Amino acid sequence: MNEEKMTELALEYGFSCAKVAAVSELVFDPELRVYCEENTCGNYGRNYACPPDCGSQAEMKARTDKYSRALVLQTVQPVESVMDSAQTKTARKAHNLLSREFMDFLEKEGVVGLRVMAGPCSYCEQCARIKDEPCRFPDKLASCLSAYCIDAGAMAETCGMPYWCGNEEVPFFSIYFFGEV
Ligand code: SF4
């Protein structure tokens, strides 16, 4: 499937924006790992797709280095307030569900790649990491942009996508890495 078709289909699926960038255009900033360690999201050490279980920043970067292209997917969804965490959580869930469906479709079409989602892996209702049990679906595990230390603001600018949409719209990003190096 060519890249133009890929972005066209992503928009048909319901994404607000879709763009393919070169992986070399993305900014990987190891310093961003400190935000995971501060654990404001509460998932540090509680989700196999998040630090420290997901691996070091260098190990995460090595995973993306196997690919040359990045399909950046964005939804922008209405909320009463971006400060309402219940609403933004629901919007993030919808974004990740749409991303998963579209990435499943790409894989069925033979596009081999790496999934990067918004927020911690949410494939299970509650991650098995919390009870110190093994990951239930290792082939479905997907880490977020933060775990990869990807600068989302810089990525949005590169892709010509909005990063801040005001108090009543919340943007989320996911990425599908693909293409030979
Ligand atoms: S697949 Fe389930 S157990 Fe594995 S990381 Fe994701 S949420 Fe956790």
PDB file of C-alpha atoms and ligand atoms in Angstrom:
ATOM      1  CA  MET A   1       0.000   0.000   0.000  1.00  0.00           C
ATOM      2  CA  ASN A   2       1.473   3.398  -0.850  1.00  0.00           C
ATOM      3  CA  GLU A   3       1.700   6.200   1.707  1.00  0.00           C
ATOM      4  CA  GLU A   4      -0.889   8.402   0.022  1.00  0.00           C
ATOM      5  CA  LYS A   5      -3.435   5.591   0.177  1.00  0.00           C
ATOM      6  CA  MET A   6      -2.511   4.913   3.800  1.00  0.00           C
ATOM      7  CA  THR A   7      -3.248   8.490   4.910  1.00  0.00           C
ATOM      8  CA  GLU A   8      -6.389   8.653   2.749  1.00  0.00           C
ATOM      9  CA  LEU A   9      -7.736   5.495   4.403  1.00  0.00           C
ATOM     10  CA  ALA A  10      -6.817   6.780   7.881  1.00  0.00           C
ATOM     11  CA  LEU A  11      -8.975   9.860   7.301  1.00  0.00           C
ATOM     12  CA  GLU A  12     -11.799   7.643   6.033  1.00  0.00           C
ATOM     13  CA  TYR A  13     -11.468   5.561   9.223  1.00  0.00           C
ATOM     14  CA  GLY A  14     -12.176   8.698  11.259  1.00  0.00           C
ATOM     15  CA  PHE A  15      -8.837  10.246  12.195  1.00  0.00           C
ATOM     16  CA  SER A  16      -8.756  14.046  12.172  1.00  0.00           C
ATOM     17  CA  CYS A  17      -5.263  14.144  10.644  1.00  0.00           C
ATOM     18  CA  ALA A  18      -2.853  11.580   9.233  1.00  0.00           C
ATOM     19  CA  LYS A  19       0.598  12.112   7.837  1.00  0.00           C
ATOM     20  CA  VAL A  20       3.644  10.026   6.988  1.00  0.00           C
ATOM     21  CA  ALA A  21       6.978  11.447   8.154  1.00  0.00           C
ATOM     22  CA  ALA A  22      10.515  10.117   7.955  1.00  0.00           C
ATOM     23  CA  VAL A  23      11.546   8.591  11.290  1.00  0.00           C
ATOM     24  CA  SER A  24      14.639  10.809  11.075  1.00  0.00           C
ATOM     25  CA  GLU A  25      12.323  13.850  11.347  1.00  0.00           C
ATOM     26  CA  LEU A  26      11.056  12.797  14.788  1.00  0.00           C
ATOM     27  CA  VAL A  27      12.738  14.112  17.924  1.00  0.00           C
ATOM     28  CA  PHE A  28      13.707  11.491  20.546  1.00  0.00           C
ATOM     29  CA  ASP A  29      14.649  13.243  23.754  1.00  0.00           C
ATOM     30  CA  PRO A  30      16.006  10.952  26.528  1.00  0.00           C
ATOM     31  CA  GLU A  31      15.342  13.754  29.033  1.00  0.00           C
ATOM     32  CA  LEU A  32      11.596  13.167  28.628  1.00  0.00           C
ATOM     33  CA  ARG A  33      11.952   9.903  30.576  1.00  0.00           C
ATOM     34  CA  VAL A  34      12.012  11.995  33.755  1.00  0.00           C
ATOM     35  CA  TYR A  35       8.295  12.765  33.273  1.00  0.00           C
ATOM     36  CA  CYS A  36       7.507   9.032  33.375  1.00  0.00           C
ATOM     37  CA  GLU A  37       9.653   8.675  36.490  1.00  0.00           C
ATOM     38  CA  GLU A  38       7.732  11.489  38.196  1.00  0.00           C
ATOM     39  CA  ASN A  39       4.698   9.242  37.707  1.00  0.00           C
ATOM     40  CA  THR A  40       2.049  11.932  37.402  1.00  0.00           C
ATOM     41  CA  CYS A  41      -0.003   9.510  35.278  1.00  0.00           C
ATOM     42  CA  GLY A  42       0.272   6.760  37.927  1.00  0.00           C
ATOM     43  CA  ASN A  43       1.406   4.040  35.500  1.00  0.00           C
ATOM     44  CA  TYR A  44       5.110   3.938  36.292  1.00  0.00           C
ATOM     45  CA  GLY A  45       5.825   0.354  37.401  1.00  0.00           C
ATOM     46  CA  ARG A  46       2.153  -0.534  36.956  1.00  0.00           C
ATOM     47  CA  ASN A  47       1.998  -1.331  33.235  1.00  0.00           C
ATOM     48  CA  TYR A  48       4.326  -3.556  31.207  1.00  0.00           C
ATOM     49  CA  ALA A  49       4.305  -1.040  28.357  1.00  0.00           C
ATOM     50  CA  CYS A  50       5.518   1.789  30.619  1.00  0.00           C
ATOM     51  CA  PRO A  51       8.872   2.440  32.282  1.00  0.00           C
ATOM     52  CA  PRO A  52      10.712   0.841  33.866  1.00  0.00           C
ATOM     53  CA  ASP A  53       9.298  -2.480  32.514  1.00  0.00           C
ATOM     54  CA  CYS A  54       9.185  -1.399  28.845  1.00  0.00           C
ATOM     55  CA  GLY A  55      12.962  -0.929  28.727  1.00  0.00           C
ATOM     56  CA  SER A  56      15.407   1.956  28.739  1.00  0.00           C
ATOM     57  CA  GLN A  57      15.091   4.887  26.384  1.00  0.00           C
ATOM     58  CA  ALA A  58      17.980   3.454  24.337  1.00  0.00           C
ATOM     59  CA  GLU A  59      16.236   0.071  24.072  1.00  0.00           C
ATOM     60  CA  MET A  60      12.999   1.748  22.989  1.00  0.00           C
ATOM     61  CA  LYS A  61      14.838   3.858  20.414  1.00  0.00           C
ATOM     62  CA  ALA A  62      16.486   0.709  19.026  1.00  0.00           C
ATOM     63  CA  ARG A  63      12.986  -0.664  18.326  1.00  0.00           C
ATOM     64  CA  THR A  64      11.997   2.349  16.234  1.00  0.00           C
ATOM     65  CA  ASP A  65      15.382   2.380  14.476  1.00  0.00           C
ATOM     66  CA  LYS A  66      14.283  -0.741  12.589  1.00  0.00           C
ATOM     67  CA  TYR A  67      11.869   1.406  10.581  1.00  0.00           C
ATOM     68  CA  SER A  68      12.241   4.344   8.202  1.00  0.00           C
ATOM     69  CA  ARG A  69       8.714   5.783   8.091  1.00  0.00           C
ATOM     70  CA  ALA A  70       6.208   6.922  10.711  1.00  0.00           C
ATOM     71  CA  LEU A  71       2.481   7.139  10.057  1.00  0.00           C
ATOM     72  CA  VAL A  72       1.292   9.763  12.550  1.00  0.00           C
ATOM     73  CA  LEU A  73      -2.403   9.526  13.416  1.00  0.00           C
ATOM     74  CA  GLN A  74      -4.337  12.172  15.293  1.00  0.00           C
ATOM     75  CA  THR A  75      -7.864  12.528  16.637  1.00  0.00           C
ATOM     76  CA  VAL A  76      -9.215  15.807  17.978  1.00  0.00           C
ATOM     77  CA  GLN A  77     -12.285  15.173  20.112  1.00  0.00           C
ATOM     78  CA  PRO A  78     -14.687  17.548  21.851  1.00  0.00           C
ATOM     79  CA  VAL A  79     -14.745  17.616  25.674  1.00  0.00           C
ATOM     80  CA  GLU A  80     -16.398  19.991  28.135  1.00  0.00           C
ATOM     81  CA  SER A  81     -12.951  20.754  29.559  1.00  0.00           C
ATOM     82  CA  VAL A  82      -9.491  19.315  28.962  1.00  0.00           C
ATOM     83  CA  MET A  83      -9.092  19.446  32.756  1.00  0.00           C
ATOM     84  CA  ASP A  84     -11.855  16.843  33.139  1.00  0.00           C
ATOM     85  CA  SER A  85      -9.756  13.694  33.435  1.00  0.00           C
ATOM     86  CA  ALA A  86     -12.741  11.330  33.069  1.00  0.00           C
ATOM     87  CA  GLN A  87     -13.649  12.885  29.719  1.00  0.00           C
ATOM     88  CA  THR A  88     -10.092  12.963  28.408  1.00  0.00           C
ATOM     89  CA  LYS A  89      -9.644   9.332  29.484  1.00  0.00           C
ATOM     90  CA  THR A  90     -12.730   8.364  27.481  1.00  0.00           C
ATOM     91  CA  ALA A  91     -11.418  10.318  24.478  1.00  0.00           C
ATOM     92  CA  ARG A  92      -8.023   8.605  24.767  1.00  0.00           C
ATOM     93  CA  LYS A  93      -9.687   5.204  24.917  1.00  0.00           C
ATOM     94  CA  ALA A  94     -11.654   6.000  21.741  1.00  0.00           C
ATOM     95  CA  HIS A  95      -8.468   7.198  20.045  1.00  0.00           C
ATOM     96  CA  ASN A  96      -6.585   4.027  20.933  1.00  0.00           C
ATOM     97  CA  LEU A  97      -9.464   1.809  19.854  1.00  0.00           C
ATOM     98  CA  LEU A  98      -9.586   3.518  16.465  1.00  0.00           C
ATOM     99  CA  SER A  99      -5.790   3.275  16.189  1.00  0.00           C
ATOM    100  CA  ARG A 100      -5.833  -0.423  17.033  1.00  0.00           C
ATOM    101  CA  GLU A 101      -8.544  -1.126  14.448  1.00  0.00           C
ATOM    102  CA  PHE A 102      -6.690   0.802  11.761  1.00  0.00           C
ATOM    103  CA  MET A 103      -3.351  -0.827  12.577  1.00  0.00           C
ATOM    104  CA  ASP A 104      -5.030  -4.262  12.506  1.00  0.00           C
ATOM    105  CA  PHE A 105      -6.284  -3.341   9.041  1.00  0.00           C
ATOM    106  CA  LEU A 106      -2.808  -2.235   7.886  1.00  0.00           C
ATOM    107  CA  GLU A 107      -1.329  -5.503   9.123  1.00  0.00           C
ATOM    108  CA  LYS A 108      -3.986  -7.513   7.303  1.00  0.00           C
ATOM    109  CA  GLU A 109      -2.965  -5.586   4.176  1.00  0.00           C
ATOM    110  CA  GLY A 110       0.615  -6.749   4.744  1.00  0.00           C
ATOM    111  CA  VAL A 111       2.123  -3.584   6.232  1.00  0.00           C
ATOM    112  CA  VAL A 112       4.520  -4.775   8.928  1.00  0.00           C
ATOM    113  CA  GLY A 113       5.222  -2.291  11.700  1.00  0.00           C
ATOM    114  CA  LEU A 114       5.452  -1.135  15.290  1.00  0.00           C
ATOM    115  CA  ARG A 115       2.530   0.347  17.237  1.00  0.00           C
ATOM    116  CA  VAL A 116       2.911   3.379  19.465  1.00  0.00           C
ATOM    117  CA  MET A 117      -0.219   4.491  21.272  1.00  0.00           C
ATOM    118  CA  ALA A 118      -1.532   7.318  23.438  1.00  0.00           C
ATOM    119  CA  GLY A 119      -1.043   6.484  27.114  1.00  0.00           C
ATOM    120  CA  PRO A 120      -0.297   3.151  28.787  1.00  0.00           C
ATOM    121  CA  CYS A 121      -1.160  -0.180  27.172  1.00  0.00           C
ATOM    122  CA  SER A 122      -4.915  -0.505  27.602  1.00  0.00           C
ATOM    123  CA  TYR A 123      -5.472  -3.810  25.862  1.00  0.00           C
ATOM    124  CA  CYS A 124      -6.641  -5.361  29.154  1.00  0.00           C
ATOM    125  CA  GLU A 125      -9.076  -3.704  31.541  1.00  0.00           C
ATOM    126  CA  GLN A 126      -6.326  -3.855  34.181  1.00  0.00           C
ATOM    127  CA  CYS A 127      -2.687  -4.535  33.313  1.00  0.00           C
ATOM    128  CA  ALA A 128      -1.342  -7.814  34.733  1.00  0.00           C
ATOM    129  CA  ARG A 129       1.703  -5.869  35.993  1.00  0.00           C
ATOM    130  CA  ILE A 130      -0.367  -4.592  38.921  1.00  0.00           C
ATOM    131  CA  LYS A 131      -0.653  -8.130  40.310  1.00  0.00           C
ATOM    132  CA  ASP A 132       2.872  -9.077  39.212  1.00  0.00           C
ATOM    133  CA  GLU A 133       1.462 -11.625  36.776  1.00  0.00           C
ATOM    134  CA  PRO A 134       2.918 -12.106  33.268  1.00  0.00           C
ATOM    135  CA  CYS A 135       1.611  -9.941  30.422  1.00  0.00           C
ATOM    136  CA  ARG A 136      -1.492 -11.698  29.079  1.00  0.00           C
ATOM    137  CA  PHE A 137      -1.062 -10.625  25.441  1.00  0.00           C
ATOM    138  CA  PRO A 138       2.595  -9.840  24.721  1.00  0.00           C
ATOM    139  CA  ASP A 139       1.861  -9.586  20.992  1.00  0.00           C
ATOM    140  CA  LYS A 140      -0.718  -6.853  21.704  1.00  0.00           C
ATOM    141  CA  LEU A 141       1.408  -4.829  24.123  1.00  0.00           C
ATOM    142  CA  ALA A 142       1.936  -1.285  22.853  1.00  0.00           C
ATOM    143  CA  SER A 143       3.835   1.532  24.556  1.00  0.00           C
ATOM    144  CA  CYS A 144       3.073   5.224  24.306  1.00  0.00           C
ATOM    145  CA  LEU A 145       4.961   8.155  22.807  1.00  0.00           C
ATOM    146  CA  SER A 146       6.253   9.147  26.250  1.00  0.00           C
ATOM    147  CA  ALA A 147       7.752   5.700  26.887  1.00  0.00           C
ATOM    148  CA  TYR A 148       9.661   6.125  23.597  1.00  0.00           C
ATOM    149  CA  CYS A 149      10.664   9.680  24.641  1.00  0.00           C
ATOM    150  CA  ILE A 150       9.164  11.080  21.448  1.00  0.00           C
ATOM    151  CA  ASP A 151       8.667  14.842  21.564  1.00  0.00           C
ATOM    152  CA  ALA A 152       4.972  15.047  20.624  1.00  0.00           C
ATOM    153  CA  GLY A 153       4.991  18.850  20.261  1.00  0.00           C
ATOM    154  CA  ALA A 154       7.863  18.758  17.776  1.00  0.00           C
ATOM    155  CA  MET A 155       6.186  15.884  15.928  1.00  0.00           C
ATOM    156  CA  ALA A 156       2.930  17.832  15.643  1.00  0.00           C
ATOM    157  CA  GLU A 157       4.812  20.784  14.212  1.00  0.00           C
ATOM    158  CA  THR A 158       6.652  18.578  11.709  1.00  0.00           C
ATOM    159  CA  CYS A 159       3.357  17.048  10.611  1.00  0.00           C
ATOM    160  CA  GLY A 160       1.420  20.327  10.532  1.00  0.00           C
ATOM    161  CA  MET A 161      -0.993  19.052  13.195  1.00  0.00           C
ATOM    162  CA  PRO A 162      -2.381  21.024  16.156  1.00  0.00           C
ATOM    163  CA  TYR A 163      -0.837  20.237  19.554  1.00  0.00           C
ATOM    164  CA  TRP A 164      -3.024  22.480  21.702  1.00  0.00           C
ATOM    165  CA  CYS A 165      -6.659  22.798  20.642  1.00  0.00           C
ATOM    166  CA  GLY A 166      -8.038  24.937  23.469  1.00  0.00           C
ATOM    167  CA  ASN A 167     -10.032  23.931  26.521  1.00  0.00           C
ATOM    168  CA  GLU A 168     -12.847  22.165  24.664  1.00  0.00           C
ATOM    169  CA  GLU A 169     -10.996  19.878  22.275  1.00  0.00           C
ATOM    170  CA  VAL A 170      -8.450  17.241  23.134  1.00  0.00           C
ATOM    171  CA  PRO A 171      -5.881  15.947  20.623  1.00  0.00           C
ATOM    172  CA  PHE A 172      -4.312  12.482  20.871  1.00  0.00           C
ATOM    173  CA  PHE A 173      -1.552  10.943  18.763  1.00  0.00           C
ATOM    174  CA  SER A 174      -0.520   7.436  17.833  1.00  0.00           C
ATOM    175  CA  ILE A 175       2.178   6.273  15.432  1.00  0.00           C
ATOM    176  CA  TYR A 176       2.644   3.273  13.214  1.00  0.00           C
ATOM    177  CA  PHE A 177       6.313   2.759  12.354  1.00  0.00           C
ATOM    178  CA  PHE A 178       6.896   0.870   9.125  1.00  0.00           C
ATOM    179  CA  GLY A 179       9.173   0.656   6.110  1.00  0.00           C
ATOM    180  CA  GLU A 180      12.634  -0.771   5.682  1.00  0.00           C
ATOM    181  CA  VAL A 181      15.651   1.209   6.826  1.00  0.00           C
TER     182      VAL A 181
HETATM  183  S1  SF4 B   1      -1.526  -6.652  27.000  1.00  0.00           S
HETATM  184 FE1  SF4 B   1      -2.572  -6.467  28.988  1.00  0.00          FE
HETATM  185  S2  SF4 B   1      -1.114  -7.304  30.481  1.00  0.00           S
HETATM  186 FE2  SF4 B   1       0.045  -6.878  28.600  1.00  0.00          FE
HETATM  187  S3  SF4 B   1       0.877  -4.788  28.865  1.00  0.00           S
HETATM  188 FE3  SF4 B   1      -1.086  -4.596  27.780  1.00  0.00          FE
HETATM  189  S4  SF4 B   1      -2.606  -4.228  29.403  1.00  0.00           S
HETATM  190 FE4  SF4 B   1      -0.747  -5.071  30.393  1.00  0.00          FE
END
